[in-house]
mmCIF file of C-alpha atoms in Angstrom:
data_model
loop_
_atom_site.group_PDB
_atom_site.id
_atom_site.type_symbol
_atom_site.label_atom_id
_atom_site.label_comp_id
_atom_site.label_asym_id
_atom_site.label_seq_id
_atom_site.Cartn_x
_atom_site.Cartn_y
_atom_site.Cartn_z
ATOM 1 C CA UNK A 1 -50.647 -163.146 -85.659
ATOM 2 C CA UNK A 2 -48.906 -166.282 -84.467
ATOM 3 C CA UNK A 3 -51.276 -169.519 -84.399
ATOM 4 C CA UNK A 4 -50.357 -169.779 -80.637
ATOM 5 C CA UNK A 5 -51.363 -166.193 -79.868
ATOM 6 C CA UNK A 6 -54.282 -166.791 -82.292
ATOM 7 C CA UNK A 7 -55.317 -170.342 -80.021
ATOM 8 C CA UNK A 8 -54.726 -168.133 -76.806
ATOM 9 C CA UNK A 9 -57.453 -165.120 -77.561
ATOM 10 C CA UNK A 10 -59.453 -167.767 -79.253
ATOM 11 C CA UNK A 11 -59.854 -169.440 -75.219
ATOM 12 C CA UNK A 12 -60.154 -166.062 -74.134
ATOM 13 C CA UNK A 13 -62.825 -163.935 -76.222
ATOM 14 C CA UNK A 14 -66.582 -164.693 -75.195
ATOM 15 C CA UNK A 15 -68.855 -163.975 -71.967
ATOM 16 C CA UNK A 16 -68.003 -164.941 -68.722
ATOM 17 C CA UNK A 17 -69.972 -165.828 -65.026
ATOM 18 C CA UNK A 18 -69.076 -166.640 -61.507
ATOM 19 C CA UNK A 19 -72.897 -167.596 -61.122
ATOM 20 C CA UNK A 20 -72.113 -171.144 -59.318
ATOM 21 C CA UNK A 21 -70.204 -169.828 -57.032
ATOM 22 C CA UNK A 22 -71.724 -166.046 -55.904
ATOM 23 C CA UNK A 23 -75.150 -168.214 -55.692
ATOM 24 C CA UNK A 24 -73.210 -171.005 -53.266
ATOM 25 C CA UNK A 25 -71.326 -168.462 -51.394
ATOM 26 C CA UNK A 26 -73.126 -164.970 -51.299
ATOM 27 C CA UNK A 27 -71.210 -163.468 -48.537
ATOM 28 C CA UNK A 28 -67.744 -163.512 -49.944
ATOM 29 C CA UNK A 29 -68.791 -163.613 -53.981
ATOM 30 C CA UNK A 30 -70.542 -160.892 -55.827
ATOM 31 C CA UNK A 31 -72.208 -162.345 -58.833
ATOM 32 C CA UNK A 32 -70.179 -160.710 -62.184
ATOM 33 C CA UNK A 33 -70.025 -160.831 -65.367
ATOM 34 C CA UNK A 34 -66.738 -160.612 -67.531
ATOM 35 C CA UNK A 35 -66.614 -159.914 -71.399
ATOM 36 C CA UNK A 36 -64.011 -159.903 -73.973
ATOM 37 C CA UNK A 37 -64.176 -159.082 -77.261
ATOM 38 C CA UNK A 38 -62.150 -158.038 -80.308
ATOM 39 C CA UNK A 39 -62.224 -154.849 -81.404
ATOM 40 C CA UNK A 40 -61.849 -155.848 -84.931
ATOM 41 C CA UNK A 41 -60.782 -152.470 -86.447
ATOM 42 C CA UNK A 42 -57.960 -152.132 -84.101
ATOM 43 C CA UNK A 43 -54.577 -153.597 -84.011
ATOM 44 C CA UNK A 44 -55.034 -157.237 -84.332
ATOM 45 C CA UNK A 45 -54.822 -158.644 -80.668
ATOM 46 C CA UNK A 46 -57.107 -155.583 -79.121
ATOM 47 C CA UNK A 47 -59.903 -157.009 -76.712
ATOM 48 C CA UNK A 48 -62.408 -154.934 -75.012
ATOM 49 C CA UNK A 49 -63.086 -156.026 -71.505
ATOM 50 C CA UNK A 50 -65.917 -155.692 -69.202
ATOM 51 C CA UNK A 51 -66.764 -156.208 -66.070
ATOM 52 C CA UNK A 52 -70.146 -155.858 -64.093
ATOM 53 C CA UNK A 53 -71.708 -156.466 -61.392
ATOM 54 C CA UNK A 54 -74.941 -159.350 -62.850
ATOM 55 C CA UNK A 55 -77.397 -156.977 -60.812
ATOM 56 C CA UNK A 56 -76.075 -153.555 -63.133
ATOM 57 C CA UNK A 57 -75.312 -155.475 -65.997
ATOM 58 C CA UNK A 58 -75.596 -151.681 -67.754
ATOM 59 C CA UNK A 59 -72.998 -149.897 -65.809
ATOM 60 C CA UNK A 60 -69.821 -151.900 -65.943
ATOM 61 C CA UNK A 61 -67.334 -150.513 -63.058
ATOM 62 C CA UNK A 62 -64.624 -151.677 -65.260
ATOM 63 C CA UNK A 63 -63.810 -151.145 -68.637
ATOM 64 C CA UNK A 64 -60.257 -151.838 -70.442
ATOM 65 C CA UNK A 65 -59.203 -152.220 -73.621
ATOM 66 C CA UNK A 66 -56.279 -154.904 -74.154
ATOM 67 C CA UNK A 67 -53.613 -155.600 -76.266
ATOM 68 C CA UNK A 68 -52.250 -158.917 -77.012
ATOM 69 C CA UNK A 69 -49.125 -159.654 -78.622
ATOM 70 C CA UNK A 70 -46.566 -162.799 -78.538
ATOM 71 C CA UNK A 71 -43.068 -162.132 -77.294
ATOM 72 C CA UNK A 72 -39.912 -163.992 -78.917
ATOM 73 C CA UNK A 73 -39.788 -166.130 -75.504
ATOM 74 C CA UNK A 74 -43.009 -167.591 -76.364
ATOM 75 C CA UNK A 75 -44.603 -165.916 -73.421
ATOM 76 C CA UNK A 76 -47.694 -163.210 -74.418
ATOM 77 C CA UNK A 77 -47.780 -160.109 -72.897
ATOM 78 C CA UNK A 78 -51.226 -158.026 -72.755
ATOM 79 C CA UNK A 79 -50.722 -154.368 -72.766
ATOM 80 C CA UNK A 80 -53.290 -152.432 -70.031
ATOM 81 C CA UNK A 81 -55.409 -150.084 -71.349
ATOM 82 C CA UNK A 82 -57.829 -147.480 -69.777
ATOM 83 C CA UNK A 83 -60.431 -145.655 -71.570
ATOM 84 C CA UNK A 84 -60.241 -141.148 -71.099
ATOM 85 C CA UNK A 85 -64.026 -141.089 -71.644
ATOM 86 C CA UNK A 86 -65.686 -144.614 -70.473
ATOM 87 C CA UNK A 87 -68.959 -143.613 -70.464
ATOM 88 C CA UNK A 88 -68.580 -143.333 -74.058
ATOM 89 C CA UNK A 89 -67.926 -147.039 -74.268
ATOM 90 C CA UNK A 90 -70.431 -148.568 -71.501
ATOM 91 C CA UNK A 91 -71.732 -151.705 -72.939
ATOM 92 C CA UNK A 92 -69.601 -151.227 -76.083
ATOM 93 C CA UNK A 93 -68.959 -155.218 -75.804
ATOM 94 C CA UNK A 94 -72.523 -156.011 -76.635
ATOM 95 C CA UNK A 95 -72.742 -152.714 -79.166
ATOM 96 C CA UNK A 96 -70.592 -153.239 -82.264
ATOM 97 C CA UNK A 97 -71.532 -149.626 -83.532
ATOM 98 C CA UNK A 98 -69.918 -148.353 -80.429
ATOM 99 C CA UNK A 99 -66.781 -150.566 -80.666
ATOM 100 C CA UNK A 100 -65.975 -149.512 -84.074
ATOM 101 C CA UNK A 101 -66.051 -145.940 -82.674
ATOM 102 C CA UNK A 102 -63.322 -146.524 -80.405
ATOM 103 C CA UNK A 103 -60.015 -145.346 -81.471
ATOM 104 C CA UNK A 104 -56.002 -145.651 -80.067
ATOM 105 C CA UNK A 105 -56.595 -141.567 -79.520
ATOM 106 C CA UNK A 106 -59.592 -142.987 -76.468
ATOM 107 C CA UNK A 107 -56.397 -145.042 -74.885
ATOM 108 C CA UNK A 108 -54.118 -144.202 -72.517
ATOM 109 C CA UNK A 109 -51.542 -146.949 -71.603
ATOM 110 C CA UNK A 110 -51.432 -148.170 -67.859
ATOM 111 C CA UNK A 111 -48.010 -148.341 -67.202
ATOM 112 C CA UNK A 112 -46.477 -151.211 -64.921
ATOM 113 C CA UNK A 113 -49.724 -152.805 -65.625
ATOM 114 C CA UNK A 114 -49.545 -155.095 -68.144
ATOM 115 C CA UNK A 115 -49.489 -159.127 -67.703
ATOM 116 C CA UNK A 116 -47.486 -161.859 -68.516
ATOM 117 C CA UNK A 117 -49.451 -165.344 -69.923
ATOM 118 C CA UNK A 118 -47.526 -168.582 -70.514
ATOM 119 C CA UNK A 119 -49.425 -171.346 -72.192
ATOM 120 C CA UNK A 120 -48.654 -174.677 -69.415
ATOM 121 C CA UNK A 121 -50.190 -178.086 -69.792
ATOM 122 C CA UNK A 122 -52.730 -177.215 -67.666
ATOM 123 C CA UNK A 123 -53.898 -173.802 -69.598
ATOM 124 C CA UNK A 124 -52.772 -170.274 -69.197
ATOM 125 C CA UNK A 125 -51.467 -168.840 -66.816
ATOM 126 C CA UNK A 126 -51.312 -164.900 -66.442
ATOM 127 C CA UNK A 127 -50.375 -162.459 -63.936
ATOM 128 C CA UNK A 128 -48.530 -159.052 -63.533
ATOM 129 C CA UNK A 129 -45.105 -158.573 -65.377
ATOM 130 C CA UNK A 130 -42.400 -159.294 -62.766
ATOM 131 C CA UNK A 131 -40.870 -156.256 -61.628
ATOM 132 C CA UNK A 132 -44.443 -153.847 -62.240
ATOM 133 C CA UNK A 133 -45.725 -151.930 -59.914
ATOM 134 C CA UNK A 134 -48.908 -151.440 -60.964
ATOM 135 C CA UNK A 135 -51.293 -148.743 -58.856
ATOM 136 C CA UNK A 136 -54.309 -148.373 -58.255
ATOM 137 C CA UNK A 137 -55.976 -146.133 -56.022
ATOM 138 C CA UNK A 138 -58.831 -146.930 -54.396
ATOM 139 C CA UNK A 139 -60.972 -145.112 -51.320
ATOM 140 C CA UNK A 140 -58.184 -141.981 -52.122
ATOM 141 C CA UNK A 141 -55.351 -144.233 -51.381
ATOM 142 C CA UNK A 142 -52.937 -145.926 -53.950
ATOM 143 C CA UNK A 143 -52.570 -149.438 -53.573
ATOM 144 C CA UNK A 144 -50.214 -151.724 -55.584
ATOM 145 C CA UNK A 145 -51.931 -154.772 -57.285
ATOM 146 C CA UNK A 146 -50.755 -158.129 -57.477
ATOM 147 C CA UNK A 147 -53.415 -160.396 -59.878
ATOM 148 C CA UNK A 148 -53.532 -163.768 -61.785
ATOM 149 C CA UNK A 149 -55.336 -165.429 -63.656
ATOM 150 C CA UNK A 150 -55.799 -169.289 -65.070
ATOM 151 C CA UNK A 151 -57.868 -169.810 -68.420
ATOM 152 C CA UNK A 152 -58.480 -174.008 -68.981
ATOM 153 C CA UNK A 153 -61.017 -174.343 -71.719
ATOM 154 C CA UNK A 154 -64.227 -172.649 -70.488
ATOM 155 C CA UNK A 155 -63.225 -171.875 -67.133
ATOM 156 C CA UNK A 156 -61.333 -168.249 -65.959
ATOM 157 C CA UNK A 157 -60.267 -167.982 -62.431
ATOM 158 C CA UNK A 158 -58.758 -164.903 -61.359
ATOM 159 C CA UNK A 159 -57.586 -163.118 -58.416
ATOM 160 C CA UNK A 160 -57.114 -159.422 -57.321
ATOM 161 C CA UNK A 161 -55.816 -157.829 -54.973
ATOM 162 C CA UNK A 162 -54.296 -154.185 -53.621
ATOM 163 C CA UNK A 163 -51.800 -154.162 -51.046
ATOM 164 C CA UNK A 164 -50.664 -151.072 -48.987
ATOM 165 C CA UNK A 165 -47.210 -149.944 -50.432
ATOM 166 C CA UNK A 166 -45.354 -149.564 -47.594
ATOM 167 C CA UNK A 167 -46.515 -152.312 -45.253
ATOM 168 C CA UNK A 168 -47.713 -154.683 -47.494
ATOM 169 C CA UNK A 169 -51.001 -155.426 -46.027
ATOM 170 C CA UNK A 170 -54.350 -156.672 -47.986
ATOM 171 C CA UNK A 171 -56.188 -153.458 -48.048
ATOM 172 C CA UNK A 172 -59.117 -154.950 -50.398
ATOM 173 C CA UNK A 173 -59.605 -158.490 -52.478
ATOM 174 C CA UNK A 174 -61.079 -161.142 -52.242
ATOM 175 C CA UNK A 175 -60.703 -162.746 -48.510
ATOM 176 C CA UNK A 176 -61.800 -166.654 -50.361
ATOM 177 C CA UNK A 177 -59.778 -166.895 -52.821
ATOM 178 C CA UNK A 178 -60.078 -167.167 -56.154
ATOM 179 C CA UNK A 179 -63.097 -166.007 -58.474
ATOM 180 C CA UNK A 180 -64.058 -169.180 -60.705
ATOM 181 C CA UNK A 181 -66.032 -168.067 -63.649
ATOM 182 C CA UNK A 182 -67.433 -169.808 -66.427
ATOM 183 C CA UNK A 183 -67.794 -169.388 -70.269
ATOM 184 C CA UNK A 184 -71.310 -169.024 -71.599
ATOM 185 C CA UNK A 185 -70.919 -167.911 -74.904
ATOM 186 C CA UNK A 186 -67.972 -167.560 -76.848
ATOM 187 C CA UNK A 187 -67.120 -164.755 -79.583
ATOM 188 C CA UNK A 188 -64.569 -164.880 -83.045
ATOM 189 C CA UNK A 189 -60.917 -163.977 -82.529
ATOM 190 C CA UNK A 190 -60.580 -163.440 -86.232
ATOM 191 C CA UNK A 191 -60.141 -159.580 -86.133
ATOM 192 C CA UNK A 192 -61.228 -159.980 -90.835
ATOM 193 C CA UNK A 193 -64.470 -160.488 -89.741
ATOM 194 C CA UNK A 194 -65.567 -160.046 -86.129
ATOM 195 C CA UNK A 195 -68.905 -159.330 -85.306
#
């Protein structure tokens, strides 16, 4: 692993909350938390991510596994993955008996979704591959996501959103902007000993 790529999931791994913010702004911010951690038996660069909602902190309603890797451009791309059985996994971030029973044959790749992070002066900055159509399909219709992200030392900000394919309108997202979340605790990128 290159020390860049190494510095970058370093940033990255821990637990995340938009706390500030969904308490300041209810209406157009549900509280959630975001975690990523290594899956330390897995290729080096594989995070697990979750997200819930703080109220359900049990059942996450999103649960990926990613893999990082540098590219010879300098840029690092994270490969999408989803999970065949989740429920299997629910709350594996917090569970490291469960995260050591996930294996590449739980995977399947989520084509034209993976991102693209370049390291500015002002952090990282990550968002869909140029040229992916990623789709997702939500309330039985398939929407095409367009999503960024900006990691400065504890602070994550992201933004997601599904447009309609063939007119191009906002058919769910965020309406605000932006959610800003916060670091609370941070976990070890070194996939030797990851805990």
């Amino acid at each position: 692993m290159t020390p860049s790529l190494q510095r970058f999931l370093s940033l990255l791994c821990g637990e995340y909350s938009n706390q500030q913010q969904a308490f300041e702004n209810p209406p157009f911010f549900a509280h959630i938390l975001l975690r990523y951690r290594p899956i330390e038996h897995l290729q080096p660069g594989s995070l697990l991510l979750e997200q819930t909602y703080a109220v359900d902190p049990k059942n996450p309603y999103r649960l990926r596994m990613i893999r990082a890797e540098e590219l010879e451009t300098g840029a690092i791309k994270l490969w999408n993955h989803s999970f065949r059985e989740p429920a299997r996994f629910t709350n594996a971030t917090l569970d490291r008996r469960r995260r050591q029973e996930i294996s590449t044959d739980d995977l399947t790749v989520l084509e034209q979704c993976h991102y693209q992070v370049i390291e500015r002066e002002d952090g990282y900055h990550g968002e869909i591959e140029p040229g992916c159509l990623c789709i997702v399909r939500r309330d039985d219709k398939d929407t095409v996501l367009k999503s960024h992200f900006h990691l400065k030392g504890n602070t994550l900000s992201t933004l997601d959103r599904g447009y309609d394919p063939t007119t191009n309108q906002r058919c769910w997202g965020s309406i605000a902007g932006e959610f800003c979340f916060k670091r609370s605790e941070s976990w070890d990128a070194d996939w030797a000993d990851a805990s």
